[in-house]
Short mmCIF file of C-alpha atoms and ligand atoms in Angstrom, two decimals:
data_model
loop_
_atom_site.label_atom_id
_atom_site.label_comp_id
_atom_site.label_asym_id
_atom_site.label_seq_id
_atom_site.Cartn_x
_atom_site.Cartn_y
_atom_site.Cartn_z
CA MET W 38 -17.50 -14.30 -14.31
CA ALA W 39 -14.55 -14.05 -12.82
CA SER W 40 -14.60 -13.68 -8.99
CA ILE W 41 -12.56 -10.93 -7.49
CA LEU W 42 -11.99 -11.27 -3.36
CA ILE W 43 -10.86 -8.33 -1.52
CA THR W 44 -10.25 -8.38 1.72
CA GLY W 45 -9.43 -6.06 4.20
CA SER W 46 -11.28 -3.55 2.11
CA ASP W 47 -12.58 -0.73 4.82
CA GLY W 48 -9.31 0.79 4.66
CA GLN W 49 -7.96 3.07 1.96
CA LEU W 50 -6.92 0.94 -0.95
CA GLY W 51 -10.05 -1.32 -0.45
CA ASN W 52 -12.23 1.62 -0.62
CA GLU W 53 -10.49 2.84 -3.92
CA LEU W 54 -10.39 -0.48 -5.26
CA ARG W 55 -14.38 -0.71 -4.48
CA ASP W 56 -14.63 2.83 -6.11
CA VAL W 57 -12.40 1.79 -9.23
CA SER W 58 -14.62 -1.75 -9.46
CA LYS W 59 -17.54 0.46 -10.46
CA GLN W 60 -16.00 1.46 -13.83
CA TYR W 61 -15.42 -2.83 -14.18
CA TYR W 62 -18.53 -4.69 -15.89
CA GLY W 63 -18.52 -8.49 -16.02
CA TYR W 64 -16.41 -9.16 -12.73
CA ASP W 65 -17.85 -10.50 -9.46
CA PHE W 66 -16.46 -8.58 -6.59
CA THR W 67 -16.92 -9.26 -3.12
CA PHE W 68 -15.77 -6.49 -0.78
CA THR W 69 -14.75 -7.97 3.35
CA ASP W 70 -13.30 -6.46 6.28
CA ILE W 71 -12.82 -8.07 9.87
CA ASP W 72 -16.49 -8.32 10.62
CA THR W 73 -17.00 -10.35 7.69
CA ILE W 74 -13.79 -12.51 7.12
CA ASP W 75 -11.68 -12.16 9.98
CA ILE W 76 -8.18 -13.12 8.25
CA THR W 77 -6.06 -14.62 11.62
CA ASN W 78 -8.82 -16.64 11.94
CA SER W 79 -7.90 -19.69 10.03
CA ALA W 80 -11.12 -22.08 9.66
CA ALA W 81 -13.19 -18.86 9.50
CA THR W 82 -11.29 -17.79 6.14
CA ALA W 83 -10.31 -21.14 5.24
CA GLU W 84 -14.40 -21.46 4.94
CA PHE W 85 -15.08 -18.57 3.41
CA ILE W 86 -12.90 -18.84 0.47
CA ARG W 87 -13.71 -22.75 0.02
CA ASN W 88 -17.45 -21.22 -0.08
CA LEU W 89 -17.25 -18.67 -2.67
CA ARG W 90 -14.09 -20.48 -4.26
CA PRO W 91 -12.83 -16.57 -6.04
CA ASP W 92 -10.54 -16.69 -8.53
CA TRP W 93 -8.29 -13.22 -7.34
CA ILE W 94 -8.08 -12.43 -4.30
CA VAL W 95 -6.56 -8.87 -3.09
CA ASN W 96 -5.53 -8.35 0.11
CA CYS W 97 -5.56 -5.12 1.67
CA ALA W 98 -5.93 -5.63 4.80
CA ALA W 99 -3.22 -5.29 7.55
CA TYR W 100 -1.45 -3.61 10.85
CA ASN W 101 -0.17 -0.24 9.83
CA LEU W 102 1.07 1.21 13.02
CA VAL W 103 4.50 1.53 12.72
CA ASP W 104 5.26 2.60 15.66
CA LYS W 105 3.44 0.86 18.12
CA ALA W 106 4.32 -2.34 16.52
CA GLU W 107 7.51 -1.70 17.99
CA SER W 108 5.60 -2.83 21.54
CA GLU W 109 2.75 -5.51 20.10
CA PRO W 110 5.12 -6.75 17.28
CA GLU W 111 2.98 -10.12 17.58
CA ALA W 112 -0.19 -8.54 16.83
CA ALA W 113 1.42 -7.03 13.80
CA MET W 114 3.22 -10.29 13.06
CA LEU W 115 -0.61 -11.76 13.49
CA ILE W 116 -2.28 -9.52 10.41
CA ASN W 117 0.32 -9.10 8.23
CA GLY W 118 2.50 -12.64 8.97
CA THR W 119 0.18 -15.64 9.98
CA ALA W 120 -3.21 -14.40 8.02
CA VAL W 121 -1.91 -14.64 5.28
CA LYS W 122 -0.60 -18.10 5.73
CA ASN W 123 -4.05 -18.51 6.30
CA ILE W 124 -4.98 -17.08 2.99
CA THR W 125 -2.42 -18.95 0.83
CA GLU W 126 -3.02 -22.16 2.71
CA ALA W 127 -7.15 -21.16 1.81
CA ILE W 128 -6.29 -21.38 -1.77
CA ALA W 129 -3.42 -24.13 -1.84
CA GLY W 130 -4.12 -26.57 -4.85
CA THR W 131 -6.28 -24.15 -6.47
CA GLU W 132 -5.69 -21.95 -9.66
CA CYS W 133 -6.44 -18.45 -8.09
CA LYS W 134 -4.67 -15.71 -7.99
CA PHE W 135 -3.96 -13.91 -5.21
CA ILE W 136 -2.59 -10.26 -4.79
CA HIS W 137 -0.67 -8.99 -1.45
CA ILE W 138 0.05 -5.62 -0.69
CA SER W 139 3.55 -5.59 0.88
CA THR W 140 5.52 -2.04 1.87
CA ASP W 141 9.09 -0.54 0.62
CA TYR W 142 10.07 -0.44 4.55
CA VAL W 143 11.28 -3.96 4.13
CA TYR W 144 14.13 -2.12 2.50
CA ASP W 145 16.51 -1.12 5.10
CA GLY W 146 17.19 2.93 3.12
CA ASN W 147 21.25 2.10 3.17
CA SER W 148 20.43 2.10 -0.30
CA ASN W 149 20.85 5.93 -2.62
CA VAL W 150 19.54 4.56 -6.23
CA PRO W 151 16.19 3.61 -6.20
CA TYR W 152 15.48 -0.45 -4.61
CA ASP W 153 14.18 -3.14 -7.47
CA GLU W 154 12.46 -6.21 -6.62
CA ASN W 155 16.12 -8.03 -6.38
CA SER W 156 17.56 -5.65 -4.22
CA VAL W 157 18.16 -7.00 -0.42
CA VAL W 158 15.89 -6.49 1.95
CA ASN W 159 16.39 -6.29 5.59
CA PRO W 160 13.20 -4.31 7.24
CA ARG W 161 14.70 -1.98 10.48
CA SER W 162 10.79 -2.22 11.70
CA ALA W 163 8.79 -5.18 13.53
CA TYR W 164 5.88 -3.75 10.96
CA GLY W 165 9.03 -4.03 7.93
CA ARG W 166 9.55 -8.04 9.63
CA SER W 167 5.66 -8.74 9.99
CA LYS W 168 5.20 -7.33 5.97
CA LEU W 169 8.31 -9.31 4.94
CA ALA W 170 6.99 -12.52 6.80
CA GLY W 171 3.77 -11.57 5.16
CA GLU W 172 5.52 -11.69 1.59
CA LYS W 173 7.34 -15.13 2.29
CA TYR W 174 3.75 -16.62 2.81
CA ALA W 175 2.15 -15.92 0.49
CA LEU W 176 4.73 -16.71 -1.62
CA LEU W 177 3.91 -20.10 -0.80
CA HIS W 178 1.42 -20.18 -3.46
CA PRO W 179 2.92 -20.34 -7.28
CA GLY W 180 -0.43 -17.54 -8.22
CA SER W 181 1.46 -14.49 -6.11
CA MET W 182 2.19 -11.15 -6.93
CA ILE W 183 3.62 -9.23 -4.42
CA ILE W 184 3.24 -5.26 -4.48
CA ARG W 185 5.33 -3.48 -2.77
CA THR W 186 3.69 0.01 -2.34
CA ALA W 187 4.58 3.42 0.02
CA TRP W 188 3.94 6.27 1.65
CA LEU W 189 -0.03 5.23 0.37
CA TYR W 190 -2.99 8.29 0.93
CA SER W 191 -6.35 8.48 0.10
CA LEU W 192 -9.53 10.44 0.37
CA TYR W 193 -10.37 7.79 2.84
CA GLY W 194 -9.33 6.03 5.99
CA ASN W 195 -6.17 8.12 7.66
CA ASN W 196 -2.97 9.26 6.18
CA PHE W 197 -0.02 11.71 6.20
CA VAL W 198 -2.23 14.00 3.66
CA LYS W 199 -5.18 14.28 5.53
CA THR W 200 -2.68 15.35 8.66
CA MET W 201 -1.16 17.75 7.40
CA LEU W 202 -4.62 19.38 5.86
CA ARG W 203 -5.78 18.86 9.31
CA TYR W 204 -2.87 20.66 11.25
CA GLY W 205 -2.18 22.87 8.39
CA ALA W 206 -5.40 24.63 9.04
CA GLU W 207 -5.18 24.13 12.91
CA LYS W 208 -1.48 25.26 13.78
CA GLU W 209 0.65 28.37 12.33
CA SER W 210 3.51 25.97 12.51
CA LEU W 211 5.34 22.36 11.80
CA ARG W 212 8.21 20.61 11.83
CA VAL W 213 8.64 17.56 9.42
CA VAL W 214 11.64 15.33 8.51
CA PHE W 215 13.54 16.15 5.36
CA ASP W 216 15.58 13.33 6.13
CA GLN W 217 13.87 10.65 4.54
CA ALA W 218 13.67 10.46 0.83
CA GLY W 219 10.53 8.16 -0.94
CA THR W 220 7.50 8.69 -2.77
CA PRO W 221 4.14 8.97 -2.05
CA THR W 222 1.51 6.67 -3.75
CA TYR W 223 -2.17 8.08 -4.33
CA ALA W 224 -4.11 4.71 -3.30
CA ALA W 225 -5.93 5.49 -6.34
CA ASP W 226 -3.28 5.20 -8.53
CA LEU W 227 -2.71 1.90 -6.95
CA ALA W 228 -6.10 0.40 -7.15
CA GLY W 229 -6.30 1.14 -10.79
CA ALA W 230 -3.38 -0.79 -11.60
CA ILE W 231 -4.64 -3.73 -9.36
CA MET W 232 -7.55 -3.58 -11.96
CA SER W 233 -5.09 -3.43 -14.40
CA VAL W 234 -3.07 -6.23 -13.80
CA ILE W 235 -6.59 -8.16 -13.21
CA SER W 236 -8.25 -7.23 -16.40
CA GLY W 237 -5.85 -7.40 -18.35
CA VAL W 238 -5.15 -10.86 -17.26
CA ILE W 239 -8.72 -11.84 -17.61
CA ARG W 240 -8.61 -10.34 -21.18
CA ASN W 241 -5.44 -12.23 -22.25
CA GLN W 242 -3.46 -9.45 -22.46
CA PHE W 243 -0.83 -9.88 -21.05
CA ALA W 244 0.10 -13.30 -19.01
CA PHE W 245 0.28 -13.53 -15.20
CA LYS W 246 3.41 -13.49 -13.76
CA ALA W 247 4.12 -14.30 -9.97
CA GLY W 248 6.42 -12.56 -8.28
CA VAL W 249 7.33 -9.64 -6.52
CA TYR W 250 6.50 -6.00 -7.68
CA ASN W 251 7.20 -2.38 -6.65
CA TYR W 252 4.69 0.09 -7.20
CA SER W 253 4.06 3.80 -6.12
CA ASN W 254 4.16 7.20 -7.63
CA GLU W 255 6.73 8.74 -10.32
CA GLY W 256 9.12 10.57 -8.46
CA VAL W 257 10.96 11.45 -5.14
CA CYS W 258 10.77 14.14 -2.42
CA SER W 259 11.13 13.55 1.71
CA TRP W 260 8.25 13.80 3.73
CA PHE W 261 9.20 18.40 4.41
CA ASP W 262 8.65 18.26 0.57
CA PHE W 263 5.05 16.15 0.64
CA ALA W 264 4.41 18.56 3.40
CA ILE W 265 4.86 22.18 2.06
CA GLU W 266 3.13 20.48 -1.49
CA ILE W 267 -0.16 19.72 0.81
CA ILE W 268 -0.23 23.08 2.38
CA GLN W 269 0.53 25.15 -0.80
CA GLU W 270 -2.11 23.24 -3.06
CA ALA W 271 -4.66 23.50 -0.28
CA GLY W 272 -3.83 27.02 0.08
CA LEU W 273 -3.02 26.72 3.56
CA LYS W 274 -0.94 29.36 5.55
CA CYS W 275 0.71 27.10 8.29
CA GLN W 276 4.59 26.91 7.79
CA VAL W 277 6.35 23.85 7.56
CA ASN W 278 9.98 24.07 9.21
CA PRO W 279 12.17 21.38 8.32
CA VAL W 280 13.60 18.93 10.93
CA LEU W 281 16.04 16.02 11.37
CA SER W 282 14.68 12.71 12.54
CA LYS W 283 17.20 12.96 15.32
CA ASP W 284 15.12 15.41 16.49
CA TYR W 285 12.35 13.91 16.00
CA PRO W 286 11.79 10.66 17.54
CA GLN W 287 9.23 7.85 16.87
CA ALA W 288 9.20 4.59 18.05
CA ALA W 289 10.15 2.51 14.90
CA SER W 290 13.14 2.91 12.68
CA ARG W 291 12.50 3.97 9.07
CA PRO W 292 14.21 3.99 6.23
CA SER W 293 16.07 7.30 5.13
CA TYR W 294 15.57 6.17 1.08
CA SER W 295 13.00 4.33 0.47
CA VAL W 296 12.43 5.25 -3.39
CA MET W 297 11.43 2.06 -5.64
CA ASP W 298 12.29 1.47 -9.45
CA LYS W 299 9.13 0.44 -10.69
CA SER W 300 9.96 -0.93 -14.23
CA LYS W 301 8.81 -4.44 -13.34
CA ILE W 302 5.24 -3.77 -13.21
CA LYS W 303 5.44 -0.85 -15.94
CA GLU W 304 6.99 -3.57 -18.60
CA ASN W 305 5.38 -6.47 -17.46
CA TYR W 306 1.73 -4.96 -17.33
CA ASN W 307 1.88 -1.87 -19.73
CA ILE W 308 0.98 0.28 -16.61
CA SER W 309 1.63 3.60 -16.64
CA ILE W 310 2.09 5.62 -13.52
CA PRO W 311 1.73 9.40 -12.96
CA HIS W 312 4.04 11.86 -10.72
CA TRP W 313 3.41 12.30 -7.23
CA ARG W 314 2.60 15.48 -7.56
CA THR W 315 -0.09 15.27 -10.50
CA SER W 316 -2.15 12.76 -8.12
CA LEU W 317 -1.27 14.50 -5.12
CA ILE W 318 -3.50 17.73 -6.63
CA LYS W 319 -5.91 15.12 -7.59
CA CYS W 320 -6.48 13.62 -4.17
CA ILE W 321 -7.09 17.13 -2.66
CA ARG W 322 -8.70 18.53 -5.02
CA ILE W 323 -11.47 15.24 -4.11
CA ILE W 324 -10.53 16.05 -0.33
CA LYS W 325 -11.58 19.84 -0.52
N1 NAP D 1183 -0.19 3.19 4.67
C1 NAP D 1183 0.23 3.02 4.27
O1 NAP D 1183 1.16 4.48 4.45
C2 NAP D 1183 0.94 2.20 3.70
C3 NAP D 1183 2.27 2.08 3.04
C4 NAP D 1183 2.99 1.05 2.69
C5 NAP D 1183 2.45 -0.01 2.39
N2 NAP D 1183 0.95 -0.19 3.05
C6 NAP D 1183 0.72 -1.71 2.90
O2 NAP D 1183 -0.45 -1.33 1.52
C7 NAP D 1183 -1.91 -2.00 2.08
C8 NAP D 1183 -3.02 -1.32 2.56
O3 NAP D 1183 -2.85 -0.20 3.59
P1 NAP D 1183 -3.79 0.83 3.53
O4 NAP D 1183 -3.65 2.10 4.22
O5 NAP D 1183 -5.34 0.49 2.63
O6 NAP D 1183 -4.36 -0.03 4.64
P2 NAP D 1183 -5.96 0.84 6.10
O7 NAP D 1183 -6.18 1.49 5.49
O8 NAP D 1183 -5.72 0.16 7.35
O9 NAP D 1183 -6.67 -1.14 6.17
C9 NAP D 1183 -6.58 -1.83 6.44
C10 NAP D 1183 -7.88 -2.71 7.09
O10 NAP D 1183 -7.70 -3.80 7.09
C11 NAP D 1183 -8.57 -3.93 8.15
N3 NAP D 1183 -7.98 -5.04 9.03
C12 NAP D 1183 -7.17 -5.32 10.23
N4 NAP D 1183 -7.03 -6.66 10.68
C13 NAP D 1183 -8.04 -7.32 9.94
C14 NAP D 1183 -8.09 -8.84 9.87
N5 NAP D 1183 -7.22 -9.83 11.07
N6 NAP D 1183 -9.05 -9.34 9.12
C15 NAP D 1183 -9.52 -8.54 8.06
N7 NAP D 1183 -9.13 -7.20 7.88
C16 NAP D 1183 -8.60 -6.27 8.75
C17 NAP D 1183 -9.01 -3.21 8.96
O11 NAP D 1183 -9.20 -2.85 9.80
P3 NAP D 1183 -9.19 -2.15 10.94
O12 NAP D 1183 -9.22 -0.60 10.78
O13 NAP D 1183 -10.52 -2.04 12.13
O14 NAP D 1183 -8.10 -2.83 12.18
C18 NAP D 1183 -9.02 -1.54 7.98
O15 NAP D 1183 -10.01 -2.07 7.42
C19 NAP D 1183 -1.47 -2.95 3.94
O16 NAP D 1183 -1.00 -4.33 2.84
C20 NAP D 1183 -0.50 -1.74 4.30
O17 NAP D 1183 0.54 -2.79 4.80
C21 NAP D 1183 0.48 1.07 3.50
#
């Protein structure tokens, strides 16, 4: 029975993986978070992994406070960078496959066509630099697959959708930036895609191909468009007004365009990806 270890499993993606795992029989899932394995602790991580001897590891653990990372870059680097090295060192020389999650914020946003996995990376923020360091450490292991995702939301944890639903119910109006374009990702869709890859490889439907992959939902929008859709779908009356990023100062600089080309994951692993609006509607119905 294939053994699958999930780290950082109390977050958005980890919880969605826990839900999706219920559809997969014949796999031995081990869900952990910082209280079971603190992945910044190299000795404890190595010992846990040596004892479990997983066939697959999916690392969902991360430091995701994009603005706070500007004032504590070491903390972000420790969890998003060094801790990934701890995992790859623990599985060095083994056949274990490692799926590590990264971000669209490794791209600088200067493009106006979708980024593919060969596009130059040039993060604008401490968070993006720490995630890029994690990618480099992940790739030290030959059996690593990096999935860059974007604008993640879910029923679980804190995210833009839940914030808009809360503010939309409390406030008469909101200002949301309209000059940053990207694509939201429903974490349940990403969790489903990850399990499709794992189960497809285990069942020999397709070969495991290490390397970097992009995954978000389909389509493009600004945070403003996303907010409008959330408010309308939830039937809220709040007025959403567009604002330029320069008039909405945040500690971390963000890419103004981070749309990703997902052809590689779709073709290599036969994955179909829903449009962001379709998935948003699904998620809001579950939240409400
Ligand atoms: N959220 C987004 O919009 C977004 C966008 C692009 C990419 N991503 C990437 O997608 C992945 C999943 O993100 P997510 O939103 O599901 O993250 P999340 O909700 O923040 O969950 C991360 C989990 O990791 C745990 N964790 C933190 N430090 C840890 C440590 N040292 N050892 C073990 N666990 C630790 C966290 O615990 P605590 O809560 O106690 O800290 C939390 O339960 C991450 O790699 C993230 O960088 C996210």
